[in-house]
Amino acid sequence: IEMQFLPDVYVPCEVCKGQRYNRETLEIRYKGKTIADVLEMTVEEALRFFENIPAIKNKLVTLHSVGLGYIRLGQSATTLSGGEAQRVKLSAELSRRATGRTLYILDEPTTGLHFADVQRLLDVLNRLVEAGNTVLIIEHNLDVVKGADWIIDLGPEGGDAGGWVIAEGTPEQVAKMPQSYTGQFLRRWLGAA
């Protein structure tokens, strides 16, 4: 019986005790760690563990650079927030060979990020733009908004009371537009910067 109003329930396997591998597989060790031990590592811990294996390290560096150093390697994708899932996809994209002709569309990628990780994400996004790519971001975080090349502010309110272009321009131009709520906050934000 499917009961969608209840959260999923997970019961650890009696054989592997939730480690996802059989006994024979868990007997194999690398630097004293089983695959289950490795999957319990955070990205940051795994970076140190695999520092001498460039193929693995490079993938981990991209995850870390988009602010995901805290997630566990074996963490289920269903437990990631929307912002985390977007950053995993962005990390995968960063691992590929760059073409300089890609359009990236991100919906509030800073959700749940510590301010230091927001800056790390901005550095990555700026590198994408400098490489010739285009990054379009739907975002409320003023650190992101003030760093944009161009802002399109929709409103005047949210939901049914919104959807109209209220202001557009550089952050400095939008900050001077009194009809823009974003501009009002941006004006104070830019003044403090």
Backbone as ProteinMPNN parsed JSONL, in Angstrom:
{"seq_chain_A": "IEMQFLPDVYVPCEVCKGQRYNRETLEIRYKGKTIADVLEMTVEEALRFFENIPAIKNKLVTLHSVGLGYIRLGQSATTLSGGEAQRVKLSAELSRRATGRTLYILDEPTTGLHFADVQRLLDVLNRLVEAGNTVLIIEHNLDVVKGADWIIDLGPEGGDAGGWVIAEGTPEQVAKMPQSYTGQFLRRWLGAA", "coords_chain_A": {"N_chain_A": [[0.858, -1.171, 0.0], [0.65, 2.106, -0.941], [1.516, 4.948, 0.781], [1.591, 8.056, 0.52], [1.634, 10.226, 2.191], [3.235, 9.685, 4.293], [6.652, 9.659, 5.399], [9.434, 8.098, 3.64], [10.592, 4.92, 4.722], [13.475, 3.378, 5.838], [15.059, 0.328, 6.23], [17.816, -1.14, 7.666], [19.801, -3.597, 6.044], [19.908, -6.929, 7.171], [22.04, -8.581, 6.675], [24.303, -7.096, 5.66], [24.299, -4.978, 7.372], [23.541, -2.41, 6.622], [25.666, -1.502, 5.121], [25.786, -1.897, 2.427], [27.269, -3.732, 0.929], [28.526, -7.056, 0.295], [30.073, -9.488, 2.526], [32.531, -10.431, 1.461], [33.296, -8.387, -0.292], [33.61, -6.309, 1.524], [35.866, -7.123, 2.812], [37.972, -6.316, 1.319], [40.445, -3.864, 1.274], [41.649, -0.5, 1.071], [44.303, 1.437, 1.835], [43.671, 0.785, 4.444], [40.923, 1.153, 4.554], [37.538, 0.188, 3.919], [35.186, -0.087, 1.154], [32.766, 0.771, 2.173], [33.626, 2.38, 4.293], [34.864, 4.424, 2.853], [32.683, 5.509, 1.461], [31.374, 6.711, 3.56], [32.873, 8.909, 4.061], [33.267, 12.489, 4.027], [33.268, 14.833, 1.295], [35.397, 16.559, 1.681], [37.052, 15.087, 3.475], [37.614, 12.913, 1.817], [39.076, 14.158, -0.172], [41.58, 14.546, 1.022], [42.222, 11.866, 1.498], [42.387, 10.746, -1.075], [44.379, 12.235, -2.296], [46.627, 11.641, -3.866], [45.722, 10.49, -6.168], [45.0, 11.568, -9.077], [42.751, 11.38, -10.911], [40.538, 10.819, -9.298], [40.785, 12.786, -7.34], [40.478, 15.185, -8.821], [37.754, 15.18, -9.51], [36.634, 15.343, -6.962], [37.615, 17.825, -6.161], [36.101, 19.56, -7.758], [33.542, 19.172, -6.672], [33.999, 20.164, -4.105], [34.655, 22.8, -4.72], [32.234, 23.938, -5.421], [30.993, 24.238, -3.052], [30.298, 21.898, -1.679], [31.7, 20.397, 0.19], [30.971, 19.199, 2.543], [29.172, 17.102, 2.154], [28.486, 13.565, 2.204], [30.195, 10.953, 0.493], [28.694, 8.681, -0.129], [26.121, 9.558, 0.138], [22.644, 9.534, -0.312], [21.066, 10.573, -3.293], [18.464, 11.413, -3.102], [18.284, 12.699, -0.702], [19.382, 15.164, -0.959], [19.15, 18.722, -1.045], [17.362, 20.984, -3.255], [19.127, 22.996, -4.125], [21.596, 21.818, -3.513], [21.521, 19.586, -5.198], [21.568, 20.859, -7.693], [24.126, 21.942, -7.559], [25.649, 19.631, -7.524], [25.191, 18.745, -10.125], [26.318, 20.917, -11.469], [28.961, 20.616, -10.665], [29.561, 18.176, -11.929], [29.413, 19.043, -14.535], [31.528, 20.866, -14.551], [33.605, 19.116, -14.435], [33.879, 18.174, -16.938], [35.301, 18.629, -20.249], [35.807, 21.943, -21.089], [33.832, 24.013, -23.242], [33.233, 26.629, -23.595], [30.918, 27.594, -24.617], [28.505, 27.228, -23.348], [25.26, 27.391, -21.861], [24.311, 27.962, -18.658], [21.739, 27.394, -16.403], [20.588, 28.271, -13.346], [18.682, 27.729, -10.441], [18.239, 29.411, -7.661], [20.845, 28.648, -6.434], [22.269, 29.11, -4.101], [20.867, 28.356, -1.892], [20.743, 27.335, 1.408], [23.482, 27.51, 1.759], [26.488, 28.334, 3.513], [27.893, 31.579, 4.094], [30.593, 31.699, 3.296], [30.771, 29.571, 1.555], [29.045, 30.47, -0.392], [30.576, 32.474, -1.558], [32.611, 30.893, -2.613], [31.145, 29.438, -4.508], [30.387, 31.57, -6.169], [32.904, 32.286, -7.17], [33.446, 30.05, -8.776], [31.339, 30.255, -10.643], [31.992, 32.705, -11.812], [34.384, 31.98, -13.057], [33.371, 30.285, -15.012], [31.987, 32.125, -16.623], [34.11, 33.775, -17.421], [35.372, 31.988, -19.056], [33.884, 32.117, -21.301], [31.302, 31.156, -21.228], [27.719, 31.357, -20.552], [25.893, 32.347, -17.737], [22.878, 32.045, -16.193], [20.979, 33.053, -13.537], [18.489, 32.457, -11.152], [17.753, 34.12, -8.374], [17.788, 35.236, -4.925], [19.688, 36.014, -3.17], [21.646, 38.627, -2.16], [24.416, 38.906, -2.401], [24.972, 37.441, -4.66], [23.319, 38.742, -6.53], [24.393, 41.367, -6.591], [26.773, 40.877, -7.856], [26.153, 40.349, -10.444], [26.246, 40.69, -14.031], [24.083, 41.663, -15.392], [20.789, 42.432, -14.434], [17.486, 41.224, -14.259], [14.654, 42.2, -12.918], [11.826, 40.841, -11.582], [8.359, 41.353, -10.809], [5.525, 43.143, -9.482], [5.17, 41.921, -7.015], [5.131, 38.616, -5.527], [4.133, 35.403, -6.951], [0.788, 35.35, -8.204], [0.613, 38.1, -8.249], [2.788, 39.034, -9.521], [5.43, 38.743, -11.969], [5.965, 40.609, -13.901], [8.297, 42.64, -15.698], [10.069, 44.672, -13.734], [12.368, 46.115, -13.389], [15.491, 46.497, -15.059], [18.949, 46.043, -15.751], [22.35, 46.987, -14.958], [23.698, 46.119, -11.696], [24.124, 48.572, -10.356], [22.491, 50.32, -11.836], [19.905, 49.213, -11.426], [19.713, 49.564, -8.691], [19.114, 52.23, -8.502], [16.494, 52.459, -9.194], [13.426, 53.251, -8.057], [11.007, 51.796, -8.072], [11.67, 49.191, -7.84], [11.85, 46.536, -5.653], [14.014, 44.899, -5.226], [16.0, 46.624, -6.091], [15.873, 48.571, -4.062], [16.845, 47.187, -1.79], [19.286, 46.453, -2.825], [20.517, 48.909, -3.199], [21.126, 49.69, -0.564], [22.813, 47.561, 0.039], [24.896, 47.809, -1.815], [25.86, 50.265, -1.013], [26.974, 49.623, 1.413], [29.029, 48.06, 0.666]], "CA_chain_A": [[0.0, 0.0, 0.0], [1.438, 3.329, -1.01], [1.004, 6.015, 1.643], [2.474, 9.16, 0.17], [1.67, 11.236, 3.245], [4.247, 9.277, 5.265], [8.011, 9.656, 4.841], [10.006, 6.793, 3.336], [11.218, 4.225, 5.84], [14.577, 2.537, 5.402], [15.444, -0.673, 7.218], [19.138, -1.663, 7.296], [19.89, -5.008, 5.687], [20.408, -7.74, 8.282], [23.288, -9.235, 6.276], [25.43, -6.149, 5.558], [24.115, -3.945, 8.41], [23.421, -1.108, 5.983], [26.895, -1.088, 4.442], [25.496, -2.044, 1.002], [28.174, -4.666, 0.257], [28.636, -8.355, 0.963], [31.243, -9.678, 3.393], [33.745, -10.559, 0.648], [33.648, -7.047, -0.782], [34.046, -5.505, 2.669], [37.194, -7.585, 3.242], [38.962, -5.606, 0.501], [40.761, -2.569, 1.892], [42.625, 0.392, 0.456], [44.802, 2.289, 2.923], [42.969, 0.405, 5.663], [39.499, 1.5, 4.492], [36.656, -0.564, 3.026], [34.36, 0.791, 0.327], [31.764, 1.372, 3.068], [34.31, 3.471, 5.007], [35.082, 5.511, 1.892], [31.397, 6.151, 1.188], [30.998, 7.497, 4.74], [33.715, 10.117, 4.108], [32.791, 13.704, 3.372], [34.096, 15.21, 0.15], [36.624, 17.143, 2.227], [37.886, 13.984, 3.977], [38.038, 12.117, 0.665], [40.123, 14.922, -0.865], [42.86, 14.206, 1.662], [42.449, 10.43, 1.353], [42.72, 10.441, -2.47], [45.184, 13.337, -2.827], [47.633, 11.163, -4.824], [45.065, 9.857, -7.319], [44.439, 12.736, -9.766], [41.436, 11.17, -11.528], [39.529, 10.929, -8.234], [40.959, 14.086, -6.686], [39.93, 16.253, -9.66], [36.288, 15.17, -9.363], [36.34, 15.824, -5.609], [37.914, 19.266, -6.129], [34.963, 20.297, -8.318], [32.466, 19.146, -5.662], [34.398, 21.076, -3.024], [34.662, 24.185, -5.214], [30.865, 24.462, -5.478], [30.472, 24.326, -1.69], [29.735, 20.626, -1.22], [32.715, 19.657, 0.931], [30.385, 18.566, 3.726], [28.314, 15.942, 1.88], [29.14, 12.253, 2.236], [30.29, 10.368, -0.841], [27.62, 7.715, -0.323], [24.831, 10.151, 0.484], [21.602, 9.302, -1.308], [20.683, 11.772, -4.036], [17.125, 11.845, -2.676], [18.385, 13.501, 0.525], [19.97, 16.462, -1.288], [18.222, 19.822, -1.306], [17.38, 21.394, -4.659], [20.375, 23.732, -4.376], [22.706, 20.854, -3.499], [21.426, 18.781, -6.419], [22.049, 21.703, -8.791], [25.579, 22.082, -7.453], [26.232, 18.353, -7.954], [25.162, 18.787, -11.595], [27.312, 21.908, -11.873], [30.256, 19.974, -10.447], [29.748, 17.205, -13.018], [29.671, 19.84, -15.735], [32.874, 21.429, -14.423], [34.564, 18.026, -14.628], [33.997, 17.931, -18.379], [36.141, 19.554, -21.003], [35.061, 23.186, -21.322], [33.678, 24.463, -24.625], [33.097, 28.082, -23.618], [29.689, 27.941, -25.335], [27.416, 26.574, -22.624], [24.343, 28.209, -21.072], [23.979, 27.344, -17.378], [20.582, 28.011, -15.757], [20.574, 27.825, -11.952], [17.562, 28.247, -9.665], [18.614, 29.619, -6.262], [21.898, 27.693, -6.065], [22.879, 29.409, -2.796], [19.984, 27.9, -0.813], [21.371, 26.506, 2.43], [24.94, 27.651, 1.798], [27.172, 29.26, 4.416], [28.356, 32.709, 3.278], [31.907, 31.388, 2.707], [30.51, 28.688, 0.421], [28.451, 31.31, -1.432], [31.699, 33.103, -2.251], [33.277, 29.832, -3.374], [30.281, 29.188, -5.661], [30.518, 32.732, -7.058], [34.199, 32.173, -7.853], [33.278, 29.032, -9.821], [30.472, 30.81, -11.682], [32.768, 33.726, -12.526], [35.324, 31.28, -13.949], [32.593, 29.816, -16.163], [31.73, 33.287, -17.477], [35.396, 34.181, -17.999], [35.713, 31.006, -20.092], [33.027, 32.348, -22.457], [29.97, 30.59, -21.027], [26.69, 32.25, -20.033], [25.272, 31.826, -16.52], [21.628, 32.706, -15.856], [20.669, 32.617, -12.173], [17.303, 32.955, -10.461], [18.356, 34.184, -7.038], [17.442, 36.339, -4.026], [20.869, 36.332, -2.367], [22.178, 39.891, -2.669], [25.816, 38.735, -2.801], [24.928, 36.981, -6.05], [22.69, 39.784, -7.34], [25.297, 42.513, -6.792], [27.868, 40.468, -8.728], [25.643, 40.051, -11.789], [26.505, 41.643, -15.108], [22.798, 42.227, -15.782], [19.689, 41.974, -13.589], [16.1, 41.395, -14.689], [13.887, 42.125, -11.674], [10.411, 40.582, -11.83], [7.505, 41.707, -9.68], [6.051, 43.818, -8.302], [5.081, 41.015, -5.866], [5.339, 37.234, -5.919], [2.958, 34.638, -7.371], [-0.134, 35.968, -9.164], [0.798, 39.557, -8.244], [4.107, 39.319, -10.089], [5.669, 38.278, -13.331], [6.24, 41.728, -14.799], [9.648, 43.184, -15.591], [10.006, 45.911, -12.96], [13.614, 46.844, -13.627], [16.59, 45.722, -15.632], [20.17, 46.81, -15.918], [23.456, 46.581, -14.095], [23.305, 46.291, -10.291], [24.109, 50.0, -10.021], [21.311, 50.918, -12.464], [18.704, 48.711, -10.744], [19.708, 50.161, -7.348], [18.585, 53.596, -8.609], [15.101, 52.402, -9.646], [12.613, 53.192, -6.836], [9.907, 50.836, -8.184], [12.228, 47.849, -7.685], [12.179, 46.124, -4.284], [15.401, 44.421, -5.272], [16.827, 47.822, -6.176], [15.922, 49.222, -2.748], [17.779, 46.429, -0.948], [20.593, 46.498, -3.481], [21.075, 50.241, -2.936], [21.754, 49.616, 0.768], [23.871, 46.544, -0.018], [26.032, 48.383, -2.552], [26.39, 51.344, -0.186], [27.764, 49.022, 2.498], [30.163, 47.307, 0.094]], "C_chain_A": [[0.898, 1.224, 0.0], [0.772, 4.408, -0.168], [1.917, 7.219, 1.493], [2.555, 10.236, 1.236], [2.677, 10.891, 4.334], [5.628, 9.324, 4.628], [8.474, 8.23, 4.557], [10.663, 6.221, 4.579], [12.289, 3.311, 5.272], [14.961, 1.605, 6.537], [16.796, -1.228, 6.797], [19.083, -3.169, 7.039], [20.501, -5.783, 6.855], [21.754, -8.379, 7.959], [24.461, -8.256, 6.315], [25.367, -5.039, 6.591], [24.102, -2.53, 7.817], [24.657, -0.638, 5.244], [26.829, -1.298, 2.93], [26.388, -3.022, 0.248], [28.238, -5.973, 1.027], [29.964, -8.456, 1.714], [32.536, -9.718, 2.587], [34.219, -9.192, 0.151], [34.198, -6.19, 0.353], [35.388, -5.963, 3.236], [38.311, -6.889, 2.465], [39.17, -4.22, 1.105], [41.78, -1.815, 1.044], [43.024, 1.381, 1.541], [44.017, 2.036, 4.212], [41.471, 0.663, 5.654], [38.752, 0.57, 3.532], [35.894, 0.43, 2.153], [33.285, 1.469, 1.183], [32.368, 2.537, 3.853], [34.483, 4.68, 4.093], [33.773, 6.25, 1.629], [30.868, 6.954, 2.373], [31.819, 8.785, 4.858], [32.976, 11.298, 3.5], [33.697, 13.961, 2.178], [35.434, 15.748, 0.642], [37.581, 16.066, 2.751], [38.444, 13.156, 2.821], [39.119, 12.834, -0.143], [41.495, 14.604, -0.285], [43.215, 12.739, 1.412], [42.939, 10.078, -0.056], [43.628, 11.494, -3.105], [46.197, 12.901, -3.88], [47.036, 10.433, -6.016], [44.33, 10.956, -8.086], [43.041, 12.534, -10.347], [40.313, 11.302, -10.502], [39.585, 12.32, -7.61], [40.308, 15.207, -7.502], [38.408, 16.327, -9.565], [35.892, 15.733, -7.994], [36.585, 17.326, -5.485], [36.733, 20.057, -6.681], [33.779, 20.294, -7.355], [32.758, 20.135, -4.538], [34.285, 22.528, -3.482], [33.261, 24.781, -5.333], [30.184, 24.42, -4.107], [29.871, 23.047, -1.147], [30.739, 19.774, -0.456], [32.167, 18.866, 2.1], [29.55, 17.318, 3.417], [29.131, 14.659, 1.876], [29.125, 11.651, 0.838], [29.143, 9.409, -1.127], [26.236, 8.248, -0.021], [23.84, 9.95, -0.649], [21.215, 10.616, -1.981], [19.32, 12.29, -3.593], [17.157, 12.688, -1.407], [18.975, 14.883, 0.268], [18.875, 17.502, -1.469], [18.293, 20.16, -2.793], [18.667, 22.112, -5.025], [21.572, 22.808, -4.411], [22.703, 20.024, -4.772], [21.917, 19.576, -7.627], [23.565, 21.814, -8.766], [26.292, 20.777, -7.79], [26.28, 18.318, -9.481], [26.203, 19.769, -12.122], [28.713, 21.332, -11.735], [30.562, 18.979, -11.558], [30.084, 17.935, -14.314], [31.084, 20.417, -15.715], [33.951, 20.375, -14.647], [34.793, 17.729, -16.105], [34.949, 18.934, -19.016], [35.305, 20.772, -21.385], [35.008, 23.535, -22.803], [33.62, 25.982, -24.702], [31.838, 28.53, -24.338], [28.461, 27.343, -24.659], [26.582, 27.603, -21.874], [23.987, 27.415, -19.825], [22.806, 28.107, -16.782], [20.474, 27.416, -14.361], [19.437, 28.506, -11.203], [17.934, 28.249, -8.189], [19.687, 28.637, -5.783], [22.522, 27.951, -4.697], [22.03, 28.927, -1.62], [20.729, 26.968, 0.131], [22.876, 26.646, 2.554], [25.39, 28.642, 2.864], [27.748, 30.377, 3.548], [29.721, 32.454, 2.644], [31.741, 30.482, 1.49], [29.829, 29.435, -0.719], [29.569, 31.961, -2.237], [32.441, 32.091, -3.116], [32.476, 29.518, -4.646], [30.381, 30.338, -6.662], [31.835, 32.694, -7.824], [34.111, 31.183, -9.006], [32.445, 29.591, -10.973], [31.193, 31.887, -12.484], [33.785, 33.097, -13.469], [34.601, 30.761, -15.191], [32.351, 30.955, -17.148], [33.015, 33.735, -18.167], [35.84, 33.234, -19.108], [34.793, 31.123, -21.304], [31.626, 31.778, -22.342], [29.007, 31.668, -20.529], [26.048, 31.586, -18.826], [24.049, 32.679, -16.215], [21.191, 32.157, -14.502], [19.377, 33.271, -11.693], [17.687, 32.945, -8.985], [17.851, 35.389, -6.259], [18.638, 36.798, -3.203], [21.553, 37.569, -2.957], [23.666, 39.827, -3.0], [25.893, 38.297, -4.258], [24.408, 38.092, -6.947], [23.664, 40.927, -7.616], [26.476, 42.169, -7.7], [27.447, 40.182, -10.158], [26.091, 41.106, -12.79], [25.216, 42.381, -15.467], [21.708, 41.612, -14.909], [18.374, 42.208, -14.319], [15.266, 41.149, -13.442], [12.414, 41.968, -12.017], [9.598, 40.932, -10.6], [6.192, 42.254, -10.19], [6.02, 42.947, -7.051], [5.418, 39.612, -6.358], [4.045, 36.601, -6.396], [2.124, 35.362, -8.403], [0.037, 37.48, -9.26], [2.139, 39.955, -8.845], [4.2, 38.887, -11.535], [5.945, 39.366, -14.343], [7.687, 42.171, -14.613], [9.529, 44.557, -14.94], [11.228, 46.774, -13.236], [14.592, 45.907, -14.314], [17.775, 46.645, -15.844], [21.281, 46.239, -15.061], [22.997, 46.709, -12.644], [23.197, 47.765, -9.888], [22.878, 50.691, -10.613], [20.03, 50.499, -11.744], [18.593, 49.329, -9.35], [19.116, 51.571, -7.355], [17.107, 53.628, -8.99], [14.174, 52.204, -8.445], [11.48, 52.164, -6.887], [10.365, 49.395, -7.952], [12.539, 47.557, -6.22], [13.622, 45.639, -4.218], [16.352, 45.609, -5.294], [16.966, 48.527, -4.839], [16.908, 48.513, -1.817], [19.194, 46.499, -1.507], [21.285, 47.834, -3.225], [21.787, 50.245, -1.579], [22.949, 48.666, 0.746], [25.114, 47.094, -0.712], [26.671, 49.517, -1.767], [27.28, 50.829, 0.923], [29.009, 48.332, 1.97], [31.367, 48.172, -0.139]], "O_chain_A": [[1.791, 1.358, 0.837], [-0.394, 4.742, -0.379], [2.885, 7.384, 2.236], [3.453, 11.078, 1.195], [2.948, 11.716, 5.207], [5.763, 9.054, 3.434], [7.974, 7.275, 5.151], [11.225, 6.957, 5.39], [12.037, 2.558, 4.331], [15.163, 2.042, 7.67], [16.927, -1.739, 5.685], [18.396, -3.908, 7.744], [21.486, -5.349, 7.451], [22.526, -8.686, 8.867], [25.491, -8.542, 6.924], [26.292, -4.232, 6.681], [24.589, -1.582, 8.433], [24.704, 0.503, 4.785], [27.755, -0.901, 2.222], [26.271, -3.13, -0.972], [28.035, -6.007, 2.241], [30.853, -7.619, 1.554], [33.53, -9.109, 2.981], [35.413, -8.894, 0.179], [35.147, -5.431, 0.158], [35.982, -5.262, 4.056], [39.461, -6.874, 2.903], [38.216, -3.502, 1.405], [42.644, -2.405, 0.396], [42.177, 2.078, 2.098], [43.737, 2.963, 4.972], [40.805, 0.413, 6.659], [39.265, 0.213, 2.471], [35.948, 1.639, 2.383], [32.936, 2.623, 0.934], [31.713, 3.559, 4.057], [34.274, 5.819, 4.511], [33.754, 7.48, 1.579], [29.991, 7.8, 2.194], [31.494, 9.654, 5.667], [32.169, 11.141, 2.584], [34.772, 13.371, 2.067], [36.482, 15.427, 0.081], [38.784, 16.129, 2.498], [39.605, 12.748, 2.844], [39.984, 12.186, -0.733], [42.459, 14.415, -1.026], [44.372, 12.412, 1.147], [43.803, 9.216, -0.217], [43.646, 11.631, -4.328], [46.594, 13.715, -4.714], [47.766, 9.821, -6.794], [43.172, 11.25, -7.789], [42.219, 13.448, -10.276], [39.251, 11.841, -10.812], [38.553, 12.95, -7.382], [39.657, 16.084, -6.935], [37.839, 17.419, -9.542], [34.936, 16.501, -7.882], [35.848, 18.021, -4.786], [36.39, 21.11, -6.142], [33.084, 21.302, -7.23], [31.868, 20.852, -4.08], [33.864, 23.391, -2.71], [33.112, 26.003, -5.346], [28.964, 24.548, -4.005], [29.027, 23.089, -0.252], [30.634, 18.548, -0.457], [32.829, 17.955, 2.597], [29.248, 16.549, 4.329], [30.326, 14.672, 1.578], [28.162, 11.818, 0.09], [28.67, 9.337, -2.261], [25.278, 7.48, 0.069], [24.167, 10.173, -1.815], [21.058, 11.642, -1.319], [19.051, 13.486, -3.701], [16.161, 13.327, -1.067], [19.06, 15.694, 1.19], [17.799, 17.198, -1.985], [19.176, 19.68, -3.504], [19.237, 21.88, -6.091], [22.468, 22.98, -5.237], [23.756, 19.782, -5.363], [22.604, 19.031, -8.49], [24.216, 21.785, -9.81], [27.418, 20.802, -8.288], [27.284, 17.912, -10.065], [26.889, 19.486, -13.105], [29.559, 21.544, -12.604], [31.68, 18.936, -12.071], [30.933, 17.493, -15.087], [31.758, 20.452, -16.744], [35.081, 20.705, -15.008], [35.788, 17.105, -16.472], [35.34, 19.933, -18.412], [34.217, 20.634, -21.944], [35.991, 23.381, -23.528], [33.92, 26.565, -25.745], [31.69, 29.714, -24.644], [27.489, 26.992, -25.328], [27.115, 28.565, -21.319], [23.428, 26.322, -19.918], [22.86, 29.331, -16.664], [20.292, 26.209, -14.204], [19.251, 29.718, -11.315], [17.941, 27.2, -7.545], [19.463, 27.883, -4.836], [23.237, 27.092, -4.181], [22.437, 29.075, -0.468], [21.274, 25.946, -0.285], [23.49, 25.965, 3.376], [24.744, 29.667, 3.084], [28.062, 30.144, 2.381], [29.982, 32.95, 1.548], [32.479, 30.605, 0.512], [30.009, 29.082, -1.884], [29.512, 31.992, -3.466], [32.852, 32.409, -4.232], [33.049, 29.353, -5.722], [30.452, 30.106, -7.869], [31.872, 33.037, -9.006], [34.636, 31.44, -10.09], [32.8, 29.423, -12.139], [31.025, 31.974, -13.701], [34.026, 33.617, -14.559], [35.15, 30.791, -16.292], [32.49, 30.778, -18.358], [33.01, 34.04, -19.359], [36.595, 33.626, -19.997], [34.897, 30.327, -22.237], [30.835, 31.906, -23.276], [29.429, 32.755, -20.133], [25.697, 30.407, -18.873], [24.163, 33.887, -16.003], [21.047, 30.946, -14.334], [19.198, 34.483, -11.814], [17.921, 31.881, -8.41], [17.528, 36.427, -6.836], [18.595, 37.87, -2.6], [21.986, 37.557, -4.109], [24.14, 40.624, -3.811], [26.774, 38.731, -4.999], [24.983, 38.361, -8.002], [23.754, 41.405, -8.747], [27.112, 43.065, -8.254], [28.275, 39.817, -10.993], [26.291, 42.268, -12.438], [25.241, 43.564, -15.804], [21.707, 40.403, -14.674], [18.169, 43.26, -14.925], [15.178, 40.018, -12.962], [11.819, 42.835, -12.655], [10.086, 40.821, -9.475], [5.766, 41.852, -11.273], [6.771, 43.206, -6.11], [5.927, 39.438, -7.465], [2.976, 37.194, -6.26], [2.655, 35.923, -9.362], [-0.357, 38.08, -10.261], [2.573, 41.097, -8.692], [3.197, 38.694, -12.222], [6.14, 39.079, -15.524], [8.236, 42.088, -13.515], [8.963, 45.485, -15.518], [11.139, 48.0, -13.309], [14.523, 44.687, -14.166], [17.632, 47.844, -16.081], [21.162, 45.144, -14.511], [21.984, 47.36, -12.389], [22.281, 48.15, -9.162], [22.285, 51.554, -9.966], [19.166, 51.335, -11.479], [17.485, 49.589, -8.88], [18.664, 52.053, -6.317], [16.523, 54.706, -9.099], [14.133, 51.116, -7.872], [11.033, 51.704, -5.837], [9.541, 48.484, -7.875], [13.373, 48.224, -5.608], [14.35, 45.936, -3.271], [17.376, 45.611, -4.61], [18.041, 49.028, -4.507], [17.708, 49.159, -1.14], [20.17, 46.591, -0.762], [22.503, 47.881, -3.054], [22.907, 50.741, -1.458], [23.977, 48.941, 1.366], [26.238, 46.876, -0.261], [27.884, 49.718, -1.84], [28.227, 51.5, 1.334], [29.938, 48.049, 2.728], [32.393, 47.686, -0.613]]}, "name": "protein", "num_of_chains": 1, "seq": "IEMQFLPDVYVPCEVCKGQRYNRETLEIRYKGKTIADVLEMTVEEALRFFENIPAIKNKLVTLHSVGLGYIRLGQSATTLSGGEAQRVKLSAELSRRATGRTLYILDEPTTGLHFADVQRLLDVLNRLVEAGNTVLIIEHNLDVVKGADWIIDLGPEGGDAGGWVIAEGTPEQVAKMPQSYTGQFLRRWLGAA"}
